[in-house]
XYZ file of N, CA and C in Angstrom:
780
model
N 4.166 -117.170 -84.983
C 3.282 -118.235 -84.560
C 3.134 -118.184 -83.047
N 2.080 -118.144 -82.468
C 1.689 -118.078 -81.156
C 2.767 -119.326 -80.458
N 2.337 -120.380 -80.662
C 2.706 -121.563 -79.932
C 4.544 -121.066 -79.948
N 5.006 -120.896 -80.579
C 6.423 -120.842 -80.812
C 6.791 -119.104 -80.477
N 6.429 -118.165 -80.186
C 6.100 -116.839 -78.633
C 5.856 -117.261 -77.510
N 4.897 -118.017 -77.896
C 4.650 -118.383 -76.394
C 5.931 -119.496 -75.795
N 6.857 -119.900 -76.313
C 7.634 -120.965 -76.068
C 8.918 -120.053 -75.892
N 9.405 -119.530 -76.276
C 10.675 -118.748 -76.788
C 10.159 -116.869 -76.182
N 9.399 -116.453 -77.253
C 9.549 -115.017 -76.514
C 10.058 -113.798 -77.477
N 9.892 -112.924 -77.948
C 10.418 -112.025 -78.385
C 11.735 -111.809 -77.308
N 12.906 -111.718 -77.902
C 14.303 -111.149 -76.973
C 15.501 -110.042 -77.469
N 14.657 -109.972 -78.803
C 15.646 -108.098 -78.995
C 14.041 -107.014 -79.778
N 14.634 -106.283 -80.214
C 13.815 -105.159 -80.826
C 14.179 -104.812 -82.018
N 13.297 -104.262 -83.021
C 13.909 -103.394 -84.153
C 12.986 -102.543 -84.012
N 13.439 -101.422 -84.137
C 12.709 -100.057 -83.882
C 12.784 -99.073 -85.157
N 11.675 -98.218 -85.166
C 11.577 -97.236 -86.831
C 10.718 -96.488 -86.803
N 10.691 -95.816 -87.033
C 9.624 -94.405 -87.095
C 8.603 -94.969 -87.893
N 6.908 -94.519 -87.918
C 5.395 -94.979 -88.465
C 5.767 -94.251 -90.267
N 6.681 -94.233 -90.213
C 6.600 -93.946 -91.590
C 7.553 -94.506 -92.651
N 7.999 -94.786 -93.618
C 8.592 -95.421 -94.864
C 10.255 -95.163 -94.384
N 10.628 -96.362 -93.225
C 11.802 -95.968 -93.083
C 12.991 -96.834 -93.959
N 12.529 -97.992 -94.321
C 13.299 -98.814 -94.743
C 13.419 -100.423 -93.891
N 13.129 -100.563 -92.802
C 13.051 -101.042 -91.732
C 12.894 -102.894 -92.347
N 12.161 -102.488 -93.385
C 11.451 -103.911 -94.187
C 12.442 -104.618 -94.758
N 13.413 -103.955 -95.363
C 14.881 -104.381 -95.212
C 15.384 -104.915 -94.494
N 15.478 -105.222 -93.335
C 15.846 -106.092 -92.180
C 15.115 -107.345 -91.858
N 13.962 -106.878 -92.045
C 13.057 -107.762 -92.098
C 13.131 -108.881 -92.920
N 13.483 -108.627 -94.363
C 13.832 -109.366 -95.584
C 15.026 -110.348 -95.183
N 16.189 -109.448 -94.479
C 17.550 -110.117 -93.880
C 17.381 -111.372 -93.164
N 16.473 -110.865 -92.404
C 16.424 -111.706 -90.797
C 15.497 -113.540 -91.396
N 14.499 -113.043 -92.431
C 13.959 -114.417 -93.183
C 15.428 -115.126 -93.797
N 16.479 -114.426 -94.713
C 17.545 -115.187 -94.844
C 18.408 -115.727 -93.850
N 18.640 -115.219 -92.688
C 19.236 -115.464 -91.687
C 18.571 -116.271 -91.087
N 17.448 -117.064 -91.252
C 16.907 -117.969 -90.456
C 16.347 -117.233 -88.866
N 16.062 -115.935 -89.010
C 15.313 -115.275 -87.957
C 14.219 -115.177 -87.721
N 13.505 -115.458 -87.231
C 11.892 -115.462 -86.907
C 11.456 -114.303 -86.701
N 10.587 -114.217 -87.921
C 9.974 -112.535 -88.152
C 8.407 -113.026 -88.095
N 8.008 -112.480 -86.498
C 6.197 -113.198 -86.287
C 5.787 -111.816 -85.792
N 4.697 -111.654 -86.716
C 4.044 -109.948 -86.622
C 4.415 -109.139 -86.774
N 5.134 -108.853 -87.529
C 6.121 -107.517 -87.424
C 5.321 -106.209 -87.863
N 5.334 -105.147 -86.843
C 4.095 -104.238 -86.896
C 2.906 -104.160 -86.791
N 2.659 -105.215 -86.145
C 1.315 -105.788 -85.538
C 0.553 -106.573 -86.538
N 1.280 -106.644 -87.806
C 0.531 -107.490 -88.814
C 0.740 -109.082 -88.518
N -0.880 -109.764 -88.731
C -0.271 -110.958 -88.493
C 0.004 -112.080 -89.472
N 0.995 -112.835 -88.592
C 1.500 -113.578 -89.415
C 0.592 -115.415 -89.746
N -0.284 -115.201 -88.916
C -1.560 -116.287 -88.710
C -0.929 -116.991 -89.876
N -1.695 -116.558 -91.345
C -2.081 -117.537 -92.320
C -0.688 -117.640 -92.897
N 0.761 -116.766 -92.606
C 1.574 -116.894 -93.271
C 2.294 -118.720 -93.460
N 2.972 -118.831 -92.113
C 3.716 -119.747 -91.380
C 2.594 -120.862 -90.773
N 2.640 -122.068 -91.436
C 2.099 -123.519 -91.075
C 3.094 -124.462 -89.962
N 2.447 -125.011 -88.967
C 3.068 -126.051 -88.307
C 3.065 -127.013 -89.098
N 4.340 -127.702 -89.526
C 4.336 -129.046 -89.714
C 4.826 -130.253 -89.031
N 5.024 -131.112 -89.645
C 5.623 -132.636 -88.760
C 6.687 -132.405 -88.303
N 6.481 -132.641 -86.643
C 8.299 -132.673 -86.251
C 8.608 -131.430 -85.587
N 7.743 -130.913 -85.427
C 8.056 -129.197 -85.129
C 8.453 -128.338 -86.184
N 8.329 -128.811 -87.859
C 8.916 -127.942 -88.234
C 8.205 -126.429 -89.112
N 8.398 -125.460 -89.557
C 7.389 -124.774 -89.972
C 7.475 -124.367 -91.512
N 6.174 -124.336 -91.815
C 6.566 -124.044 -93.420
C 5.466 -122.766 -93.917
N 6.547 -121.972 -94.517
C 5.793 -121.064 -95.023
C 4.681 -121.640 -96.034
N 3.566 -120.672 -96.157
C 2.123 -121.380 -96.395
C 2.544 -121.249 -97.898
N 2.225 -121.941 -99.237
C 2.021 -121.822 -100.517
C 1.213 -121.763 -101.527
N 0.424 -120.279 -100.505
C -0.844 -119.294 -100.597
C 0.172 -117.756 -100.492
N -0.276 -117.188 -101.985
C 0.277 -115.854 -101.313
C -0.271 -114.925 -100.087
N 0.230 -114.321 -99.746
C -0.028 -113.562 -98.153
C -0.010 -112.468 -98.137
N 0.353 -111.866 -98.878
C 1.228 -109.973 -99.033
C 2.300 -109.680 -97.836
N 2.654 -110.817 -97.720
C 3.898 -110.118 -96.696
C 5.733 -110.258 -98.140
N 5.082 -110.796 -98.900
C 6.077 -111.184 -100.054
C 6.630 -109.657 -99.996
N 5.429 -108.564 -100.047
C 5.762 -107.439 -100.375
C 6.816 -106.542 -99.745
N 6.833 -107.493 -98.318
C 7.738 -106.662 -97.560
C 9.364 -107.718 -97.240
N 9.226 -108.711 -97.324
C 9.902 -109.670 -97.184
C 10.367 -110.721 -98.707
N 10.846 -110.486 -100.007
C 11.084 -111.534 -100.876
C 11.629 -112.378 -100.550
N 12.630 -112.626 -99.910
C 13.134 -114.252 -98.901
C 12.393 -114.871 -98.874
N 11.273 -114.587 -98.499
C 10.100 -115.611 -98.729
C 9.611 -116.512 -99.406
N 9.594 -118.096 -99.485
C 9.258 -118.842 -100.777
C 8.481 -119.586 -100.122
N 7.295 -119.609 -101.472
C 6.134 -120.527 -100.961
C 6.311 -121.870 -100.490
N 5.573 -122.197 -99.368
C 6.294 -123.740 -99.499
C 7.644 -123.962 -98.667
N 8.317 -123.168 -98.240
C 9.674 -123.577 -97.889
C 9.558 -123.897 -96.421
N 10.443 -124.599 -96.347
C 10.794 -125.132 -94.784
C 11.595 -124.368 -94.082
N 11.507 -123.938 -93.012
C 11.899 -122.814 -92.095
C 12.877 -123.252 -91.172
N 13.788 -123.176 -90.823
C 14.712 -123.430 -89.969
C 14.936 -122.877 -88.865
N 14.025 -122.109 -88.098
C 14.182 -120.907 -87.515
C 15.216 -121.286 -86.325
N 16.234 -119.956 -86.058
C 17.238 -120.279 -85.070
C 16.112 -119.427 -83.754
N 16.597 -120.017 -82.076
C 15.808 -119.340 -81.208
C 16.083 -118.649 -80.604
N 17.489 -117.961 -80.882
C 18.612 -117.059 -79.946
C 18.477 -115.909 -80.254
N 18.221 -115.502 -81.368
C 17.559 -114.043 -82.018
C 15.675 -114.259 -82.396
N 14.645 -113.666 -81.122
C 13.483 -113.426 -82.184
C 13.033 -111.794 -81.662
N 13.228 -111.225 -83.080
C 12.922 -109.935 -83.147
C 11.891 -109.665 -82.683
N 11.025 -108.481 -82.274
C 9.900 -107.706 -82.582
C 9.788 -106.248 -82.889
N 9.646 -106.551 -84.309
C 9.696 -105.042 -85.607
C 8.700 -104.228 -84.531
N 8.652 -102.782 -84.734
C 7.445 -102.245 -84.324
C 7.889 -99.887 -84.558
N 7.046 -99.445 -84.259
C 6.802 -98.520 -84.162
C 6.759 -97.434 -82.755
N 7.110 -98.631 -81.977
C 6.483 -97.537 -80.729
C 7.808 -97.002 -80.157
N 7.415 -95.699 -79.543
C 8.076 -94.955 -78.851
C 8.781 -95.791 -77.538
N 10.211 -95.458 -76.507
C 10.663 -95.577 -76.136
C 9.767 -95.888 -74.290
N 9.043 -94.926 -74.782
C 7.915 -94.896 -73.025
C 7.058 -96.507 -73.451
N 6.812 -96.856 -74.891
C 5.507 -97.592 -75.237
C 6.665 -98.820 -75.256
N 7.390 -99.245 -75.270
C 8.447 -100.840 -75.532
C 9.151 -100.763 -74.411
N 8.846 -101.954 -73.819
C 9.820 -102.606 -72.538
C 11.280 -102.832 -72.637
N 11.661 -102.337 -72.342
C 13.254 -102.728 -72.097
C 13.691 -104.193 -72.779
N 14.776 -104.449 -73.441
C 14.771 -105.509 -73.937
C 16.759 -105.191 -73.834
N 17.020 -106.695 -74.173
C 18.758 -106.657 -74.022
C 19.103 -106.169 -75.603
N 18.633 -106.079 -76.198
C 19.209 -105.911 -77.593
C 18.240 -104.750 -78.260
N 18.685 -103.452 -79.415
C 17.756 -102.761 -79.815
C 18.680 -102.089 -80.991
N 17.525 -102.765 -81.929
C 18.644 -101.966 -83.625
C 17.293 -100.533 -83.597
N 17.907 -99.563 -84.116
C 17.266 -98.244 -84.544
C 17.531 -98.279 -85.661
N 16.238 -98.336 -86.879
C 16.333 -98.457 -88.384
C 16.291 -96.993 -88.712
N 17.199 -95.862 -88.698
C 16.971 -94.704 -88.939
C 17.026 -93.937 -90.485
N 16.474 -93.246 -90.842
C 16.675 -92.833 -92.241
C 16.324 -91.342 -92.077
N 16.324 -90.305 -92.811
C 16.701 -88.905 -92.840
C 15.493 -88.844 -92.909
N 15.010 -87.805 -91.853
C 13.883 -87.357 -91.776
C 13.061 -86.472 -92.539
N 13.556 -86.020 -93.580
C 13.243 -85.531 -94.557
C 12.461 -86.621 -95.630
N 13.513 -87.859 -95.600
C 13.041 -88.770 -96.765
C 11.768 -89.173 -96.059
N 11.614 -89.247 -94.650
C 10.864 -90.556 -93.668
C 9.558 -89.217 -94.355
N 9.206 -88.236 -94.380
C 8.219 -86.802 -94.509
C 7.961 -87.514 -95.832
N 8.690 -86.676 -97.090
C 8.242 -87.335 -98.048
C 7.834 -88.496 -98.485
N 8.670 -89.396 -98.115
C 8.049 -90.728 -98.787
C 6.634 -90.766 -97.933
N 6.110 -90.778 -96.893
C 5.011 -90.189 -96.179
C 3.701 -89.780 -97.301
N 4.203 -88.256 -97.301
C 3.618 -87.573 -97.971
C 3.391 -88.238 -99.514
N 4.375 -88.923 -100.179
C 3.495 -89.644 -101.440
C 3.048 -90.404 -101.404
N 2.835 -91.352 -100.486
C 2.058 -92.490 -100.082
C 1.121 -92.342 -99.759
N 0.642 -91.085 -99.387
C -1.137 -90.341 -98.971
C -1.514 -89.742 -99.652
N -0.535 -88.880 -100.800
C -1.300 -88.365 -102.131
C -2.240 -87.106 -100.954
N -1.696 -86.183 -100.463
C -2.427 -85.088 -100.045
C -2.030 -83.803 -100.512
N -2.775 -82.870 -100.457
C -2.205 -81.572 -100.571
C -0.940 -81.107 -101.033
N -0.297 -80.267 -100.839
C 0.988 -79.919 -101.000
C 1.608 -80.587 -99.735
N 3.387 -80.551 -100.769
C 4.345 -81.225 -99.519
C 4.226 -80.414 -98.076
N 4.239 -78.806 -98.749
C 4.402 -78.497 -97.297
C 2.979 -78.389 -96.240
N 2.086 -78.416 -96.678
C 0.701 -78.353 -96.267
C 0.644 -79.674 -95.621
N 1.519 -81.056 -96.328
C 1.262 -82.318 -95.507
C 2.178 -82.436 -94.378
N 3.444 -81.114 -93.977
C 3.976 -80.915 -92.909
C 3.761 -80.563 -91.865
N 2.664 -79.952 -92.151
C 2.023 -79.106 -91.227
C 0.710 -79.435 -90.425
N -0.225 -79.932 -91.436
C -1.324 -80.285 -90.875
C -1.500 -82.034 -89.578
N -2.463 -81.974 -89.896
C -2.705 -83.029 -88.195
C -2.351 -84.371 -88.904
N -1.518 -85.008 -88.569
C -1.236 -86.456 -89.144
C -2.157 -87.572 -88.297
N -1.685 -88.357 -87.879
C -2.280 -89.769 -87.374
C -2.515 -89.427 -86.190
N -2.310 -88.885 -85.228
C -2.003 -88.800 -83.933
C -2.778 -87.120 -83.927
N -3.922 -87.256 -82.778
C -4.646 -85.482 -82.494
C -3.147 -84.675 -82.091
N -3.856 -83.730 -83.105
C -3.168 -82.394 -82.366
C -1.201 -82.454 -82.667
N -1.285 -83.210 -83.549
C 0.358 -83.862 -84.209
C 0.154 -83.690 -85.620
N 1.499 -82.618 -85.898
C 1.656 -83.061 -87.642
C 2.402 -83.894 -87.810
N 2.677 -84.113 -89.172
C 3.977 -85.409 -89.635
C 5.206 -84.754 -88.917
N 5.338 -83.725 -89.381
C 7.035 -83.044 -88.875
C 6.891 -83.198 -87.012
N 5.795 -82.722 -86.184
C 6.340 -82.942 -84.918
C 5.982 -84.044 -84.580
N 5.315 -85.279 -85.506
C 5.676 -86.558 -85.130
C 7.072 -87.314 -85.239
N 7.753 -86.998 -86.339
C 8.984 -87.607 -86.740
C 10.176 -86.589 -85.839
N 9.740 -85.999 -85.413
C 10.582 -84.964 -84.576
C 10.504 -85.477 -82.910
N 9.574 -86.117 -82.453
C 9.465 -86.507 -81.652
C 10.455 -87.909 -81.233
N 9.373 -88.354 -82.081
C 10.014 -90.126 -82.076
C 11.416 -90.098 -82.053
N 11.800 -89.112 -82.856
C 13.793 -89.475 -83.112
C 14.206 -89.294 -82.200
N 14.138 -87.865 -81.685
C 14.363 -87.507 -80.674
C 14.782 -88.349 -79.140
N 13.176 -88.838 -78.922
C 12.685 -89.788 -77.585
C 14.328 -90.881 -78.243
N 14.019 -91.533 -79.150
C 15.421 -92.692 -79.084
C 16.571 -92.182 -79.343
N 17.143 -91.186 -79.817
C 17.931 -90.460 -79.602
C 18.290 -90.645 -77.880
N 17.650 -90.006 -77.293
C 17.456 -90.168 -76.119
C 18.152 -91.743 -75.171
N 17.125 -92.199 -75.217
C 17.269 -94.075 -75.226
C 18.069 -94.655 -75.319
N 18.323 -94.639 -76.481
C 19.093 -96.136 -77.126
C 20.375 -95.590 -76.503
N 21.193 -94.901 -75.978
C 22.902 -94.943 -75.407
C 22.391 -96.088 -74.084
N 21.311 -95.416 -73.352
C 20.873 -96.479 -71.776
C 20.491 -98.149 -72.268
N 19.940 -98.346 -73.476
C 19.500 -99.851 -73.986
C 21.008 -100.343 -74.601
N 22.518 -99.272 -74.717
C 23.134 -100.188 -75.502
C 22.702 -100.179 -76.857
N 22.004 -99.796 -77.270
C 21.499 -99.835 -78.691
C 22.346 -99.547 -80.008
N 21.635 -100.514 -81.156
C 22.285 -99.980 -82.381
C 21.678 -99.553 -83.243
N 22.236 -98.188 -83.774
C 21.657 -97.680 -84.897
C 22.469 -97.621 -86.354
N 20.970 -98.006 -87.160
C 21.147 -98.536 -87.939
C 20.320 -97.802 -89.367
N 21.507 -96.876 -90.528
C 21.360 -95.841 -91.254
C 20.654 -96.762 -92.377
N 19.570 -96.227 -93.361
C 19.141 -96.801 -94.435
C 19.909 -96.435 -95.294
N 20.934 -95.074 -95.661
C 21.451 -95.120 -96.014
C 22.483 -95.803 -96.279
N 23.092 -96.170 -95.047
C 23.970 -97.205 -95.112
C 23.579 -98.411 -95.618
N 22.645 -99.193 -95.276
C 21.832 -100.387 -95.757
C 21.491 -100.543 -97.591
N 21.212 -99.316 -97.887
C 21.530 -98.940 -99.536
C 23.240 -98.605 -100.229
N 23.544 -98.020 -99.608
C 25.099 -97.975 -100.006
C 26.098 -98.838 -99.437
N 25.879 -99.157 -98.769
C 27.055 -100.609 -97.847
C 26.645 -101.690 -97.616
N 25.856 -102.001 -97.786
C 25.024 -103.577 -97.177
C 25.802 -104.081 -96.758
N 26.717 -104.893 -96.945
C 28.055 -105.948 -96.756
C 28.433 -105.531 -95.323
N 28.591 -103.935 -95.430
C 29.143 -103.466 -94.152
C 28.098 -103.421 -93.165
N 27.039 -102.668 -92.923
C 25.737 -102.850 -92.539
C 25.519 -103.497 -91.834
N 24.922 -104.865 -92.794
C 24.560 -105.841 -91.925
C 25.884 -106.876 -91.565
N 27.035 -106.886 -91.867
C 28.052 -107.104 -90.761
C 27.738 -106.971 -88.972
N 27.323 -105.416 -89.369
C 27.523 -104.544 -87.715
C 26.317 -105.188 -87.290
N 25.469 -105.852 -88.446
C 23.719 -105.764 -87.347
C 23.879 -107.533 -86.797
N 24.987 -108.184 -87.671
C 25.038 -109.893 -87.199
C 26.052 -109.686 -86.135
N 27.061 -109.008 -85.961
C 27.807 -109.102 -84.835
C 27.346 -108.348 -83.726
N 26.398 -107.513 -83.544
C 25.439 -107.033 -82.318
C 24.338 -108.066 -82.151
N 23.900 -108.631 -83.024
C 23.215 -110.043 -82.611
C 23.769 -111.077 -82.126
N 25.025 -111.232 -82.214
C 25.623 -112.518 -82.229
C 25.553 -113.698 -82.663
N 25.052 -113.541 -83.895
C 24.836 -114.144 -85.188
C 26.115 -114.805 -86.004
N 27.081 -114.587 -85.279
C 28.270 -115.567 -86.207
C 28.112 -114.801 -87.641
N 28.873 -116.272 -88.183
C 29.167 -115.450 -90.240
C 27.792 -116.088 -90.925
N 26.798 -114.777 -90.530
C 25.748 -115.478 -91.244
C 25.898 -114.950 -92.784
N 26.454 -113.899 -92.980
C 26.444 -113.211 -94.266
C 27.583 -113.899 -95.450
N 28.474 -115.428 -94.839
C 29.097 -115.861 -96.199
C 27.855 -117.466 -96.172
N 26.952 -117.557 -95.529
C 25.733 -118.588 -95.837
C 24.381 -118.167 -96.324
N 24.653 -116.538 -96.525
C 23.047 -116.268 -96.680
C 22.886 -116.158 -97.939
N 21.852 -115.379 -98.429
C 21.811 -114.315 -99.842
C 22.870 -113.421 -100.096
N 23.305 -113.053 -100.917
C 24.781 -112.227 -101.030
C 23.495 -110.526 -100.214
N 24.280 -109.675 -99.326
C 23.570 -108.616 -98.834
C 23.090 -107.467 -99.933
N 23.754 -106.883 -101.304
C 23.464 -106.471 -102.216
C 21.782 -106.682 -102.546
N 21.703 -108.400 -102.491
C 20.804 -108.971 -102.858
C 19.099 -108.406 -102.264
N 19.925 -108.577 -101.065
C 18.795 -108.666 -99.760
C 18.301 -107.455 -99.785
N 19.043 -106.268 -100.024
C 18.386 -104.502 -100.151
C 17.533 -104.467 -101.534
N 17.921 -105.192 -102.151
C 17.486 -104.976 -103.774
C 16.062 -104.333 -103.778
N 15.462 -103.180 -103.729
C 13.904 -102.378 -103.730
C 13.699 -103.341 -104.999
N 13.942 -103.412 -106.341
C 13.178 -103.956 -107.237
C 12.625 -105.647 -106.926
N 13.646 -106.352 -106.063
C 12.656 -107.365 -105.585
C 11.473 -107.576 -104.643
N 11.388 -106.855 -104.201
C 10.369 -106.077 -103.170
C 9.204 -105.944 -104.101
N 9.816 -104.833 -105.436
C 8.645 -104.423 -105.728
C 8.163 -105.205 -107.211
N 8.949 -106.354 -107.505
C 8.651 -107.464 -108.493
C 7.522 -108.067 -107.631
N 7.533 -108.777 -106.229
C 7.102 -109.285 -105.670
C 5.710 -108.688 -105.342
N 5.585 -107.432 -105.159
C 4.530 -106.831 -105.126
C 3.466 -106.887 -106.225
N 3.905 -106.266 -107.448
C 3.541 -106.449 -108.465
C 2.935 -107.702 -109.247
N 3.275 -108.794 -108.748
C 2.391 -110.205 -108.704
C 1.075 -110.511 -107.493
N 1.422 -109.875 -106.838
C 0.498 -109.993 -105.608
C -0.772 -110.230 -106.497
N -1.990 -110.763 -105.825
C -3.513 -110.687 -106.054
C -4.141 -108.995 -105.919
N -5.014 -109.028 -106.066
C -5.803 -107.084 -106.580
C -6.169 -107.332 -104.170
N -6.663 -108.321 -104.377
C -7.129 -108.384 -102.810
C -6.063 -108.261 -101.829
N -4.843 -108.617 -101.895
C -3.804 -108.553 -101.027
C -2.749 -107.455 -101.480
N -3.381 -106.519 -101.861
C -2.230 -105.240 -102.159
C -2.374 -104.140 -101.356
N -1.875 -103.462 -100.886
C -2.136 -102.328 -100.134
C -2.704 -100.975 -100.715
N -3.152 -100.472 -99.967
C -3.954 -99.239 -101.088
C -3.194 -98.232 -101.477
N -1.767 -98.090 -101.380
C -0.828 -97.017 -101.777
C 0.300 -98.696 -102.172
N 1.288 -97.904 -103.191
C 2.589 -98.594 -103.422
C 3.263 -98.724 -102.634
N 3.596 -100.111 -102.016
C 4.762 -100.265 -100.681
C 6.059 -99.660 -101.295
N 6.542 -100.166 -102.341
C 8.125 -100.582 -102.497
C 7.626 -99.144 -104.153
N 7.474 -97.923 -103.547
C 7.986 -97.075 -104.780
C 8.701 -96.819 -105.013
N 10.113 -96.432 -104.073
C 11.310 -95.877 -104.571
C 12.355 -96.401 -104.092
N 12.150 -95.779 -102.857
C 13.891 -96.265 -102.091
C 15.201 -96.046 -101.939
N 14.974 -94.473 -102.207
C 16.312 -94.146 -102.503
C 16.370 -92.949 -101.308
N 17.879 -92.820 -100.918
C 18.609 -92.166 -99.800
C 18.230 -90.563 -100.720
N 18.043 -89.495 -100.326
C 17.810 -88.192 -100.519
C 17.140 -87.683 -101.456
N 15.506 -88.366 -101.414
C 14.675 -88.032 -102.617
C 14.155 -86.927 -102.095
N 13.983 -87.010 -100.651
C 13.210 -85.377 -100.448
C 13.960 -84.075 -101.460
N 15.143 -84.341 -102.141
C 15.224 -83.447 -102.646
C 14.264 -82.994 -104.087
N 13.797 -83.777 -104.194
C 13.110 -83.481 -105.280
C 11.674 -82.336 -105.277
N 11.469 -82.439 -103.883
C 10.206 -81.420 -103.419
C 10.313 -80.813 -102.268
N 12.029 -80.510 -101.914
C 12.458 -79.237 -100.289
C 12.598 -77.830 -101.661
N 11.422 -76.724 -101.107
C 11.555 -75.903 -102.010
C 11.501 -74.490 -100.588
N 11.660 -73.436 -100.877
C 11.355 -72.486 -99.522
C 10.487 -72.652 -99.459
N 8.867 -72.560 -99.745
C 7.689 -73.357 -99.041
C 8.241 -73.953 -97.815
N 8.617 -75.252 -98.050
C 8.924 -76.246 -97.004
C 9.742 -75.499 -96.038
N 10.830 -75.455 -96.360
C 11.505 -74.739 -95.428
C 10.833 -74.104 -94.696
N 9.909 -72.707 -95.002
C 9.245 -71.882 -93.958
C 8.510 -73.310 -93.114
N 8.091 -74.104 -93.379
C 7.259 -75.107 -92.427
C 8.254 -75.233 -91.052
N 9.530 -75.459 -91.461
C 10.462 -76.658 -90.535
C 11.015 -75.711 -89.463
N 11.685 -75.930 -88.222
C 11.813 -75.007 -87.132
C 12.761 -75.800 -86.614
N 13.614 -75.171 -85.765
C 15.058 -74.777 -85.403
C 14.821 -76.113 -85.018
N 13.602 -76.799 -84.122
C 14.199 -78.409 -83.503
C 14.326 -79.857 -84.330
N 13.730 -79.141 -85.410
C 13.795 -80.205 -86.612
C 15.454 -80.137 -87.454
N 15.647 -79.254 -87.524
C 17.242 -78.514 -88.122
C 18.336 -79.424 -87.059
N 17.759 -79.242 -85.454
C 18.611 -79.427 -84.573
C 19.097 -81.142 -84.944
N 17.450 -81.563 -84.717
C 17.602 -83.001 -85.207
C 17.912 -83.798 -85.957
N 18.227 -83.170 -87.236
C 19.124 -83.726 -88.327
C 20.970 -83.536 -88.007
N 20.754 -82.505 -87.586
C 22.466 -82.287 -87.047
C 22.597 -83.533 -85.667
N 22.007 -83.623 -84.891
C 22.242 -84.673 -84.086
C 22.333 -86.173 -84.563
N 21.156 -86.137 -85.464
C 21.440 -87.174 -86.200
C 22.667 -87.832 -87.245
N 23.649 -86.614 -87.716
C 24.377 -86.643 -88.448
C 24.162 -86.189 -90.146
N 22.918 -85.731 -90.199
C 22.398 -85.278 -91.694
C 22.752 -84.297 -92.226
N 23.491 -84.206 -93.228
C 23.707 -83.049 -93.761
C 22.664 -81.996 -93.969
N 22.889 -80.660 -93.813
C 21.583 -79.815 -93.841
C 21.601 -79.172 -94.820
N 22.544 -78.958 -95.503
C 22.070 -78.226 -96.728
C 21.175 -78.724 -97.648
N 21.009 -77.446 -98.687
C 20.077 -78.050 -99.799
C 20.381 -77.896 -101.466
């Protein structure tokens, strides 16, 4: 909500690569945690969140399609928002976001971040969608996601930053978002919230989707899979010949196992 930015301010970051990192997951968290999630990814949140009496705010009880990315969400509900944590989700590179005191890195294996990519555009072959020009002139998917990691790779030790594995967020939650409320300084939000199991759950995501209106759906499936090492299902030597020593490098820096 403008009036309530303009009062308060964005004062940490969540950061994620332009492609299917998982990131929406946090997002989902931060609505249980009583965190103020306004635009996240430049989408707005206009018709979501109503001013009501008293200052207080209520989510609108009109669907919105943000259900899709956020199930915490209930029509109608009264918002409590705390003002000591307000995020701003986003995409941009390390040169493109101002310095901020706080910065989670939503990271996930760059392999999965390619594929899940690549089925969400329904193009060509996997490795043909590695290669060719993605969103950005003169950039494929691979030296986009090769970039970006990289650049915060870079970064985030000088911001203090935390990074933050989807893997982990699927296999540990409990533990997870522990590390992401005590780098916020969020106290014990996790024995008042949704149990964290809860909060990762992809099938509520994609229950929630699946009710949506035909007008508020996105033109690919948000919430298809969600699972930690599906690229294996389509890394064949094809692909491989695509990928090059700084992409290899970057999974080892990252901590990714490289085999196949």
């Amino acid at each position: 909500m403008k009036s309530f930015l303009q009062q308060h301010g964005y004062n940490c970051q969540v950061v994620s690569a332009e492609m299917p990192s998982g990131a929406a997951i946090l997002a989902n968290v931060m609505v249980a945690w009583n965190v103020p999630v306004i635009d996240p990814w430049n989408l707005s949140t206009s018709g979501l969140y109503e001013q009501g009496p008293g200052g207080r705010i209520r989510v609108s009880p009109d669907p919105s399609g943000f259900e899709t990315l956020m199930p915490e969400l209930r029509r109608g509900q009264i918002l409590a928002w705390r003002t000591d944590v307000i995020p701003r989700f986003h995409h941009c590179s390390p040169a493109q976001s101002p310095p901020r005191p706080r910065t989670i890195w939503i990271v996930r294996d760059p392999r999965d971040c390619l594929y899940s990519a690549w089925r969400r555009e329904k193009t060509a072959s996997f490795a043909r969608f590695l290669s060719a020009e993605w969103r950005y002139p003169g950039e494929s998917a691979l030296t986009y996601i090769t970039r970006f990691c990289t650049a915060w790779l870079s970064a985030l030790p000088a911001l203090d930053g935390l990074l933050v594995r989807f893997e982990d967020l699927k296999r540990s939650p409990g533990k997870s978002l522990l590390r992401v409320s005590e780098y916020l300084g969020l106290g014990d939000v996790l024995a008042s919230s949704t149990h964290p199991r809860k909060l990762v759950d992809w099938n509520r995501a994609r229950k929630a989707e699946s009710r949506l209106p035909e007008r508020l759906r996105a033109p690919f499936t948000v919430n298809r899979a969600g699972q930690p090492e599906e690229w294996r299902e389509s890394w064949d030597s094809e692909t491989t010949r695509v990928l090059n020593d700084e992409f290899f490098s970057l999974l080892e820096r990252l901590g990714y196992d490289q085999g196949g």
